[in-house]
XYZ file of C-alpha atoms in Angstrom:
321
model
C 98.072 67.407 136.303
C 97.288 66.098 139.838
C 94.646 67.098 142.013
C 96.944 67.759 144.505
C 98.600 70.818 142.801
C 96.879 74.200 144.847
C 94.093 75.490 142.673
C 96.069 78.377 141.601
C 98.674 76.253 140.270
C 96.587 74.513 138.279
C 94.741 77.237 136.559
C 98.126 78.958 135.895
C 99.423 75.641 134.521
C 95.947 74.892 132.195
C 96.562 78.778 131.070
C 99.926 78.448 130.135
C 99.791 74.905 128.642
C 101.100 72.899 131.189
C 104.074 74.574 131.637
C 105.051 76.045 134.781
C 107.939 78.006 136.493
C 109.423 76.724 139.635
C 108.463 80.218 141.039
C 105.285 79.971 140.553
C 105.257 76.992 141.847
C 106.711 78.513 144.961
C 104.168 81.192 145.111
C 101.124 79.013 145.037
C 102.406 77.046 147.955
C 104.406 73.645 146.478
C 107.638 73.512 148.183
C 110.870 72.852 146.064
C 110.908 69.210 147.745
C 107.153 68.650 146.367
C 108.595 70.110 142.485
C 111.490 67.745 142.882
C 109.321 64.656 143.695
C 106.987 64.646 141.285
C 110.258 65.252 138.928
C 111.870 62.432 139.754
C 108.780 59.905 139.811
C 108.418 61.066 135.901
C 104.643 62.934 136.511
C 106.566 66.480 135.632
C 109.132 67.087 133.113
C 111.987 69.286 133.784
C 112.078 71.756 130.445
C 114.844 74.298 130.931
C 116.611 75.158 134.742
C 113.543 75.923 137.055
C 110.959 75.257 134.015
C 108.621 72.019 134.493
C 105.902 70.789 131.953
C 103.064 69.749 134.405
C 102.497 66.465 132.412
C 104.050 63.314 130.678
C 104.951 63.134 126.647
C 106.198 65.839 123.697
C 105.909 68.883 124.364
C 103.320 71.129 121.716
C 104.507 74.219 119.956
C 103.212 76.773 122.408
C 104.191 74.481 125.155
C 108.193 75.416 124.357
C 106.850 79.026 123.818
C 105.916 79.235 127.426
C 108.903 77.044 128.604
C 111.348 79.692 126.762
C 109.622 83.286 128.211
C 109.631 81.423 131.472
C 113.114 80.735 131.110
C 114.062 84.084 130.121
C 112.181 85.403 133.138
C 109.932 88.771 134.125
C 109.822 90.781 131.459
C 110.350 88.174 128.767
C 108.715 88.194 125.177
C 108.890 86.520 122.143
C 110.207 88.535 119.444
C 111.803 88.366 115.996
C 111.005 85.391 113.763
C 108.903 83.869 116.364
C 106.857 86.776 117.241
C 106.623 87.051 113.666
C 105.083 83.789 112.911
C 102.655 84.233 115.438
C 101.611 88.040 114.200
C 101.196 86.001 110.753
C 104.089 88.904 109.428
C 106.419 85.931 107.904
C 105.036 82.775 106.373
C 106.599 79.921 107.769
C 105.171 76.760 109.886
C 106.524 76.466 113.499
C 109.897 75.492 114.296
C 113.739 76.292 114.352
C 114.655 78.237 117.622
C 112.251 80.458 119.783
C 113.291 84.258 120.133
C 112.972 85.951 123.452
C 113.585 89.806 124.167
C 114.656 90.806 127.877
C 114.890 94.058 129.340
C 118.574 95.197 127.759
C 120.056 95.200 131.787
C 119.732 91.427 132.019
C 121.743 88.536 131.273
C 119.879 85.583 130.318
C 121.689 82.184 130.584
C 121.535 80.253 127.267
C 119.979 76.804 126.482
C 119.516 75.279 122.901
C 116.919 76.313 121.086
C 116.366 79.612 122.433
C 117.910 82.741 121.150
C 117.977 85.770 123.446
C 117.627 89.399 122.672
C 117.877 91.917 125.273
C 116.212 94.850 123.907
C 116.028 98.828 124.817
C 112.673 98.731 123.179
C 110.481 96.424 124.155
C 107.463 96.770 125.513
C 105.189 94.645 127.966
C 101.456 95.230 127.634
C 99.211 93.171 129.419
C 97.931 89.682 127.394
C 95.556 88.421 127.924
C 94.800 84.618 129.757
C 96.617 81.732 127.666
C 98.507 84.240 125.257
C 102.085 83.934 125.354
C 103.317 87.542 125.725
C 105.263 88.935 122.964
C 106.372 91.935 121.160
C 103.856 94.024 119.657
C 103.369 94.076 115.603
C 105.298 97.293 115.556
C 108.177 96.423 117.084
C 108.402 93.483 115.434
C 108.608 94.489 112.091
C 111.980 96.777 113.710
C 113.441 94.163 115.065
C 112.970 91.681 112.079
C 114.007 94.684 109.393
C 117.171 95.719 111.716
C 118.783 92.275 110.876
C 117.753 92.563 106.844
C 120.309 93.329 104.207
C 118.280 93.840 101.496
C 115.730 96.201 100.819
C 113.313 93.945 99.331
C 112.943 91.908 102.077
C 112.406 94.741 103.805
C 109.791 95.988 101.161
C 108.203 93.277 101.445
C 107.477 92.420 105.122
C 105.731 95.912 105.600
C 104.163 95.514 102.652
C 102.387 92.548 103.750
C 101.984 94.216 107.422
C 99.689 96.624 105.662
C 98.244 94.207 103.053
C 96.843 91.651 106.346
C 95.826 95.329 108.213
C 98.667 94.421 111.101
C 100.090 97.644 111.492
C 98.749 101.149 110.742
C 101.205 104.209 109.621
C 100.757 105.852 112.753
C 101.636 102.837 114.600
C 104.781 101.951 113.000
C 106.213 105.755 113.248
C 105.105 105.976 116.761
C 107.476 102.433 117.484
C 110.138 104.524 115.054
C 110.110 107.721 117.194
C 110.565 105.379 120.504
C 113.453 103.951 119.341
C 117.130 105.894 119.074
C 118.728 104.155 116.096
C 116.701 101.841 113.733
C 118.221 100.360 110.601
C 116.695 101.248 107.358
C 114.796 103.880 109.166
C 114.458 106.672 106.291
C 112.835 103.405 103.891
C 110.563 102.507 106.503
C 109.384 106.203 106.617
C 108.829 105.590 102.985
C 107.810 102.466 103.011
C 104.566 103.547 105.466
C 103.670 106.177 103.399
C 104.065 104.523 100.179
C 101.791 101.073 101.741
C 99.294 103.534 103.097
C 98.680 104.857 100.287
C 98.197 101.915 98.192
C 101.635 99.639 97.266
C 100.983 96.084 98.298
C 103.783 94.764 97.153
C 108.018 95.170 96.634
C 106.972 95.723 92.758
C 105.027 98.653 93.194
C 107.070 100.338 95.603
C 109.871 100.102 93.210
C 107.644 100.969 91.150
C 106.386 104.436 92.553
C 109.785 105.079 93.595
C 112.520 104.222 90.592
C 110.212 104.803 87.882
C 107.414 106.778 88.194
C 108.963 109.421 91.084
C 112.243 109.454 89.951
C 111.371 110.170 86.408
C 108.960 113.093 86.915
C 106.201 111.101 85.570
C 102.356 112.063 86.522
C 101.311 110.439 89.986
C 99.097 107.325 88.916
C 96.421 106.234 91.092
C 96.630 102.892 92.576
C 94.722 99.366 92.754
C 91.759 101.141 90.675
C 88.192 98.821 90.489
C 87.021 97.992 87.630
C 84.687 95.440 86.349
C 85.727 92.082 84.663
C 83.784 90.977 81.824
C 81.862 88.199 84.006
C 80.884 90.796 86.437
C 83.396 90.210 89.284
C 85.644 92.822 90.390
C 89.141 93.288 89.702
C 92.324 95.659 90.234
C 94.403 97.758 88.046
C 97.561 98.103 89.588
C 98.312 101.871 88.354
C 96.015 103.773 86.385
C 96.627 107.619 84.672
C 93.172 108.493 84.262
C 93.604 111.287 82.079
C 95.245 109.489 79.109
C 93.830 106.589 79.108
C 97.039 104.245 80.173
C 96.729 101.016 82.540
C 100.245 100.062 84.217
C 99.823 96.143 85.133
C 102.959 94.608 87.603
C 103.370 91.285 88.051
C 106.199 90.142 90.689
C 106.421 86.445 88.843
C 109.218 85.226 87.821
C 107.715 83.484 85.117
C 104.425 83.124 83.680
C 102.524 79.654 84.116
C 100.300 78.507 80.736
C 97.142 78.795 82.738
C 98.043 82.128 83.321
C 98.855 84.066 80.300
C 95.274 83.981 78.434
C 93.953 85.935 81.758
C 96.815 88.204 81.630
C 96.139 89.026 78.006
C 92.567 89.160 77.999
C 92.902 91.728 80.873
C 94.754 93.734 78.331
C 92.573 93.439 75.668
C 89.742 94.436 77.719
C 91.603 97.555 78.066
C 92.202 98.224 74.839
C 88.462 97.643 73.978
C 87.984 100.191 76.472
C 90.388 102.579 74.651
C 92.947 102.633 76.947
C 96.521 101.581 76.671
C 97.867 98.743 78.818
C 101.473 98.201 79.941
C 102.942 95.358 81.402
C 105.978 95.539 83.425
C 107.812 92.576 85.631
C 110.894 92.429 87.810
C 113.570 93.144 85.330
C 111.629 96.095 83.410
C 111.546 97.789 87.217
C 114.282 96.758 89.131
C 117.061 96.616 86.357
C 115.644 98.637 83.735
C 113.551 101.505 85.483
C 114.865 104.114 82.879
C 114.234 102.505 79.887
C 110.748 101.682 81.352
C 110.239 105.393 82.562
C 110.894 106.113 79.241
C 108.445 103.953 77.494
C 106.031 104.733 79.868
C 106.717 108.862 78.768
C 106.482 108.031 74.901
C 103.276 106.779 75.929
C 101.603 109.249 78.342
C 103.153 111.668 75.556
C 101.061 110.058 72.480
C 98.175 110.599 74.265
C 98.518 114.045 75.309
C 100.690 114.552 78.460
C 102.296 117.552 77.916
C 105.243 117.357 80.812
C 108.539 116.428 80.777
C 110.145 113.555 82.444
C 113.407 114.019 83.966
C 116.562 112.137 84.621
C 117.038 110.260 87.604
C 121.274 110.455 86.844
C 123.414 111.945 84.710
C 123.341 108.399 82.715
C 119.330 108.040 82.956
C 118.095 107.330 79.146
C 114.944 108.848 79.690
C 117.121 112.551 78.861
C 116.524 111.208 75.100
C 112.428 110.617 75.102
């Protein structure tokens, strides 16, 4: 960056790493003449139409984040998978193309690598110095879930919105109640509750929902403490209290060695405790929810629940416990 650029130009540029529009350029006094010079004798890059990186060599990650909302113009911020990524709600390292929502009256003119959104919804707080300005966590979880055809996915990214304390309930309903038509809306309603109250992951949800709610089982309280035998704390993943029985879910597919011997001894433990443990996967919840309701019932029934469970359908097994 020269030391001819006008103060103001160079702040703005060491703010947004290097990168700078041709209107701001403009603003802070460098004519269009001066932004085509230094173009063509290779001291500033030309990114995208009107978009110049203030300095020679590859451009970083964030660099091409401010090149693309600079692109896109006022009211530009990153959204979907990229605002995701940077709100830490999807695991993935940077790359592929950066997502921009516009205001939904604009038309934005397309270059590779940048996919625009115009939006109805989105919002444009103040950031502040050096942040690239995106969507907020709530409105990014909408826009990722609107393009989602399955509900686990969509189970599991606000699950882990809540797990990494991202997104309260009250901020995710407020985003809902902003917006006209949402997809999935009734399940992220449920979804809120359900992670508010204590489901971390797609497993329990199911679980809460398709076996213990739909079955007219007790309510079982979740992620209880308890104490392992070396003295560090752990997690039951449901617990009914008043009979004694320990519900453990694990999402794995399979179960490494290394990893069985803690599994079991976390059941015996229980059972030297006098309570029963369960142990439940993917296929006893997802695929088999009645037949697991139902040995879950037997259960809760041998050790003194006196209710009733109920079918969830007309073909639910559980009519036979």
């Amino acid at each position: 960056m020269g030391k001819e650029m006008p103060v103001v130009l160079r702040v703005t540029s060491r703010y947004q790493s290097g990168i700078i529009s041709r209107r701001q350029a403009m603003e802070a006094g460098t004519s269009a003449d001066t932004v085509a010079a230094r173009v063509a004798a290779g001291r500033w890059q030309r990114v995208h139409r009107g978009v110049y990186a203030t300095f020679t060599g590859p451009l970083s990650r964030e660099a091409r984040l401010w090149a693309a909302v600079l692109h896109a113009g006022p009211g530009a911020l990153l959204s979907h998978q990229t605002a995701g990524e940077l709100h830490r709600l999807i695991d993935q390292a940077g790359g592929g193309p950066v997502h921009v929502a516009v205001p939904h009256g604009r038309i934005v003119r397309p270059v590779p690598g940048i996919v625009i959104h115009r939006s109805r919804y989105a919002r444009t707080p103040r950031f502040p110095l050096g942040e690239v300005p995106r969507t907020l966590v709530p409105d990014t979880i909408l826009d990722l879930v609107a393009a989602m055809a399955d509900l686990d996915d969509v189970c599991g990214l606000v699950a882990r919105a809540f797990s990494r304390n991202l997104v309260t309930t009250g901020m995710l309903r407020q985003a809902l109640a902003d917006r006209g038509r949402q997809r999935w809306r009734a399940e992220i309603e449920e979804l809120s509750t359900a992670a508010a109250g204590g489901a971390h992951s797609v497993l329990e949800f199911r679980y809460d929902r398709n076996v213990e709610r739909a079955h007219g089982l007790p309510l079982s309280r979740h992620q209880v403490r308890f104490t392992k035998r070396d003295g560090r704390a752990g997690f039951r993943d449901r617990v009914y209290e008043e009979y004694g029985v320990i519900v453990e879910l694990d999402g794995r597919q399979a179960h490494p060695d290394e990893q069985r011997w803690p599994d079991k001894q976390r059941d015996n433990d229980a059972a030297a405790d006098g309570k029963q443990s369960l142990r439940y996967g993917w296929r006893q919840v997802r695929w088999e929810s009645c037949q697991t309701a139902a040995q879950i019932a037997r259960v809760l029934r041998l050790r003194g629940w006196a209710g009733s469970p109920m079918p969830c359908s007309p073909a639910c097994v559980i009519g036979d416990v």
